[in-house]
């Protein structure tokens, strides 16, 4: 028979790391938006929210590409994942650069927003690292090291918040997006270390 106590003790403990991963991932992708909401006017907030949501769609594309092969990614040795990460990193511009072009058309012709070139530049760097470091996320999940994924996201959130507080005043929404782009280097470095480390698990 089903018991609430057993559910709390076992299932919740098993699910908690994944809940934390989802929460920190959401917060990491929204830190800049919350700062824009606090420090910028409603017009800047509206434009920024629409623009950044489209950039997040390009990030999601990285996960959609590998999603059909997840069960194989969990079984692949470190060197193979490294090769896949490198390959996808260099092929990613073939996907997200046309995506940025579509976003430009949408922003300019559909919404009538005047998004500066610097926003598209920082938007590209905001999107690009995800295509490579997503393999590091799967590597840590395969090794049951979800707590490290949460830790990496937490560091990225703090860096993002600190840079937003520094840059959003003088640079406005452009500073917020620049902060998010720079903060993407944090998971990029950490997950790159995971993929290149010989101590991250069996090499196959």
CSV table of C-alpha atoms in Angstrom, one decimal:
chain,number,residue,atom,x,y,z
A,1,UNK,CA,0.0,0.0,0.0
A,2,UNK,CA,1.0,3.6,-0.7
A,3,UNK,CA,2.4,5.5,2.3
A,4,UNK,CA,3.0,9.2,2.4
A,5,UNK,CA,6.0,8.7,4.8
A,6,UNK,CA,7.8,6.4,2.4
A,7,UNK,CA,7.1,8.8,-0.5
A,8,UNK,CA,8.7,11.7,1.5
A,9,UNK,CA,11.6,9.7,2.6
A,10,UNK,CA,12.6,8.0,-0.6
A,11,UNK,CA,11.1,9.5,-3.7
A,12,UNK,CA,11.5,13.1,-2.6
A,13,UNK,CA,15.2,12.6,-1.8
A,14,UNK,CA,15.7,11.1,-5.3
A,15,UNK,CA,13.8,13.9,-7.0
A,16,UNK,CA,15.3,16.8,-5.0
A,17,UNK,CA,18.6,17.1,-7.0
A,18,UNK,CA,16.6,17.3,-10.3
A,19,UNK,CA,14.2,19.8,-8.8
A,20,UNK,CA,17.2,21.9,-7.8
A,21,UNK,CA,18.7,21.6,-11.2
A,22,UNK,CA,15.5,22.9,-12.8
A,23,UNK,CA,15.1,25.7,-10.3
A,24,UNK,CA,18.7,26.9,-10.6
A,25,UNK,CA,18.6,26.6,-14.4
A,26,UNK,CA,15.4,28.7,-14.5
A,27,UNK,CA,16.9,31.3,-12.1
A,28,UNK,CA,20.2,31.4,-14.2
A,29,UNK,CA,18.2,32.2,-17.3
A,30,UNK,CA,16.1,34.9,-15.6
A,31,UNK,CA,18.5,36.8,-13.4
A,32,UNK,CA,19.1,39.4,-16.0
A,33,UNK,CA,15.4,39.8,-16.7
A,34,UNK,CA,14.6,40.4,-13.0
A,35,UNK,CA,17.3,43.0,-12.9
A,36,UNK,CA,15.9,44.8,-16.0
A,37,UNK,CA,12.5,44.7,-14.4
A,38,UNK,CA,13.9,46.5,-11.3
A,39,UNK,CA,16.3,49.0,-12.8
A,40,UNK,CA,14.8,49.8,-16.3
A,41,UNK,CA,11.6,51.3,-17.5
A,42,UNK,CA,8.6,49.3,-18.8
A,43,UNK,CA,9.4,49.9,-22.4
A,44,UNK,CA,13.0,48.5,-22.1
A,45,UNK,CA,11.6,45.6,-20.0
A,46,UNK,CA,9.1,44.7,-22.7
A,47,UNK,CA,11.6,44.8,-25.5
A,48,UNK,CA,14.2,42.9,-23.5
A,49,UNK,CA,11.8,40.2,-22.4
A,50,UNK,CA,10.7,39.4,-26.0
A,51,UNK,CA,14.2,39.5,-27.3
A,52,UNK,CA,15.8,37.3,-24.6
A,53,UNK,CA,13.0,34.8,-24.8
A,54,UNK,CA,13.8,34.3,-28.4
A,55,UNK,CA,17.5,33.8,-27.5
A,56,UNK,CA,16.5,31.2,-25.0
A,57,UNK,CA,14.6,29.4,-27.8
A,58,UNK,CA,18.0,29.2,-29.6
A,59,UNK,CA,19.5,27.7,-26.4
A,60,UNK,CA,16.7,25.2,-26.2
A,61,UNK,CA,17.5,24.1,-29.7
A,62,UNK,CA,20.8,22.8,-28.4
A,63,UNK,CA,19.0,20.4,-26.1
A,64,UNK,CA,16.5,19.4,-28.8
A,65,UNK,CA,19.3,18.4,-31.0
A,66,UNK,CA,20.8,15.9,-28.5
A,67,UNK,CA,17.5,14.9,-26.8
A,68,UNK,CA,16.8,11.9,-29.1
A,69,UNK,CA,20.3,10.5,-28.2
A,70,UNK,CA,20.2,11.0,-24.5
A,71,UNK,CA,20.3,7.3,-23.6
A,72,UNK,CA,23.4,6.9,-25.7
A,73,UNK,CA,25.0,10.0,-24.2
A,74,UNK,CA,24.8,8.5,-20.7
A,75,UNK,CA,26.8,5.4,-21.9
A,76,UNK,CA,29.4,7.2,-23.9
A,77,UNK,CA,33.0,7.5,-22.5
A,78,UNK,CA,34.6,10.8,-21.8
A,79,UNK,CA,36.7,11.1,-25.0
A,80,UNK,CA,33.7,10.5,-27.2
A,81,UNK,CA,31.7,13.2,-25.4
A,82,UNK,CA,34.7,15.6,-25.7
A,83,UNK,CA,34.7,15.1,-29.5
A,84,UNK,CA,31.0,15.6,-29.7
A,85,UNK,CA,31.2,18.8,-27.6
A,86,UNK,CA,34.0,20.2,-29.8
A,87,UNK,CA,32.1,19.3,-33.0
A,88,UNK,CA,28.9,20.8,-31.9
A,89,UNK,CA,30.7,24.0,-30.6
A,90,UNK,CA,32.1,24.7,-34.1
A,91,UNK,CA,28.9,23.7,-35.9
A,92,UNK,CA,26.6,25.7,-33.6
A,93,UNK,CA,27.0,29.0,-35.6
A,94,UNK,CA,25.5,27.4,-38.6
A,95,UNK,CA,22.3,27.1,-36.4
A,96,UNK,CA,22.2,30.1,-34.2
A,97,UNK,CA,23.4,32.7,-36.7
A,98,UNK,CA,20.5,32.1,-39.0
A,99,UNK,CA,18.4,32.1,-35.9
A,100,UNK,CA,19.6,35.5,-34.9
A,101,UNK,CA,18.7,36.7,-38.4
A,102,UNK,CA,15.2,35.4,-37.9
A,103,UNK,CA,15.0,37.1,-34.6
A,104,UNK,CA,16.2,40.4,-36.2
A,105,UNK,CA,13.4,40.1,-38.7
A,106,UNK,CA,10.8,39.3,-36.0
A,107,UNK,CA,12.0,42.2,-33.8
A,108,UNK,CA,12.3,44.8,-36.6
A,109,UNK,CA,9.4,44.0,-38.9
A,110,UNK,CA,6.8,42.3,-36.6
A,111,UNK,CA,7.3,44.1,-33.2
A,112,UNK,CA,8.9,47.3,-34.5
A,113,UNK,CA,11.6,47.1,-31.9
A,114,UNK,CA,14.9,48.9,-32.4
A,115,UNK,CA,17.4,46.4,-31.1
A,116,UNK,CA,21.0,47.6,-31.2
A,117,UNK,CA,23.7,45.5,-33.0
A,118,UNK,CA,25.5,45.1,-29.7
A,119,UNK,CA,22.5,43.2,-28.4
A,120,UNK,CA,22.7,40.7,-31.2
A,121,UNK,CA,26.5,40.4,-30.6
A,122,UNK,CA,26.0,39.6,-26.9
A,123,UNK,CA,23.0,37.5,-27.8
A,124,UNK,CA,25.2,35.3,-29.9
A,125,UNK,CA,27.7,34.8,-27.1
A,126,UNK,CA,24.8,34.1,-24.7
A,127,UNK,CA,23.6,31.3,-26.9
A,128,UNK,CA,26.8,29.7,-28.3
A,129,UNK,CA,28.4,28.0,-25.2
A,130,UNK,CA,25.3,26.0,-24.4
A,131,UNK,CA,25.8,23.9,-27.6
A,132,UNK,CA,29.1,22.6,-26.2
A,133,UNK,CA,28.6,22.4,-22.4
A,134,UNK,CA,25.3,20.6,-22.6
A,135,UNK,CA,27.4,17.4,-23.0
A,136,UNK,CA,29.1,18.2,-19.6
A,137,UNK,CA,25.6,18.3,-18.0
A,138,UNK,CA,24.8,14.9,-19.3
A,139,UNK,CA,28.2,13.6,-18.2
A,140,UNK,CA,27.6,14.7,-14.6
A,141,UNK,CA,24.1,13.3,-14.6
A,142,UNK,CA,25.4,10.0,-15.8
A,143,UNK,CA,27.9,10.0,-12.9
A,144,UNK,CA,25.1,10.9,-10.4
A,145,UNK,CA,26.8,14.2,-9.6
A,146,UNK,CA,23.7,16.4,-9.9
A,147,UNK,CA,24.8,18.4,-6.9
A,148,UNK,CA,27.8,19.7,-9.0
A,149,UNK,CA,25.4,20.8,-11.7
A,150,UNK,CA,23.5,22.8,-9.1
A,151,UNK,CA,26.7,24.2,-7.8
A,152,UNK,CA,27.8,25.3,-11.3
A,153,UNK,CA,24.5,27.0,-11.9
A,154,UNK,CA,24.7,28.7,-8.5
A,155,UNK,CA,28.1,30.2,-9.3
A,156,UNK,CA,26.8,31.4,-12.7
A,157,UNK,CA,23.8,33.0,-11.1
A,158,UNK,CA,26.0,34.9,-8.6
A,159,UNK,CA,28.3,36.1,-11.4
A,160,UNK,CA,25.3,37.1,-13.5
A,161,UNK,CA,23.7,39.1,-10.7
A,162,UNK,CA,27.0,40.9,-9.7
A,163,UNK,CA,27.7,41.9,-13.3
A,164,UNK,CA,24.1,43.0,-13.8
A,165,UNK,CA,24.4,45.3,-10.8
A,166,UNK,CA,27.6,46.7,-12.2
A,167,UNK,CA,26.6,47.2,-15.8
A,168,UNK,CA,22.8,47.7,-16.0
A,169,UNK,CA,23.1,51.2,-14.6
A,170,UNK,CA,25.5,52.7,-17.2
A,171,UNK,CA,24.6,50.4,-20.1
A,172,UNK,CA,20.9,49.5,-19.5
A,173,UNK,CA,19.5,46.3,-21.1
A,174,UNK,CA,22.7,45.9,-23.2
A,175,UNK,CA,24.6,45.7,-19.9
A,176,UNK,CA,22.2,43.1,-18.7
A,177,UNK,CA,22.6,40.9,-21.7
A,178,UNK,CA,26.4,41.4,-21.7
A,179,UNK,CA,26.4,40.2,-18.0
A,180,UNK,CA,24.4,37.1,-19.0
A,181,UNK,CA,26.8,36.4,-21.9
A,182,UNK,CA,29.8,36.6,-19.7
A,183,UNK,CA,28.2,34.4,-17.0
A,184,UNK,CA,27.8,31.7,-19.6
A,185,UNK,CA,31.6,31.3,-19.5
A,186,UNK,CA,31.2,29.9,-15.9
A,187,UNK,CA,29.4,26.7,-16.9
A,188,UNK,CA,31.5,26.6,-20.1
A,189,UNK,CA,34.7,26.4,-18.1
A,190,UNK,CA,33.3,24.1,-15.4
A,191,UNK,CA,31.7,21.6,-17.8
A,192,UNK,CA,34.8,21.8,-20.1
A,193,UNK,CA,36.9,20.8,-17.1
A,194,UNK,CA,34.5,17.9,-16.5
A,195,UNK,CA,34.7,16.7,-20.1
A,196,UNK,CA,38.5,16.9,-20.1
A,197,UNK,CA,39.1,15.5,-16.6
A,198,UNK,CA,40.4,12.0,-16.4
A,199,UNK,CA,38.9,11.8,-12.9
A,200,UNK,CA,35.4,12.5,-14.0
A,201,UNK,CA,34.5,8.8,-14.4
A,202,UNK,CA,35.4,5.8,-16.6
A,203,UNK,CA,37.0,6.8,-19.8
A,204,UNK,CA,35.8,3.7,-21.7
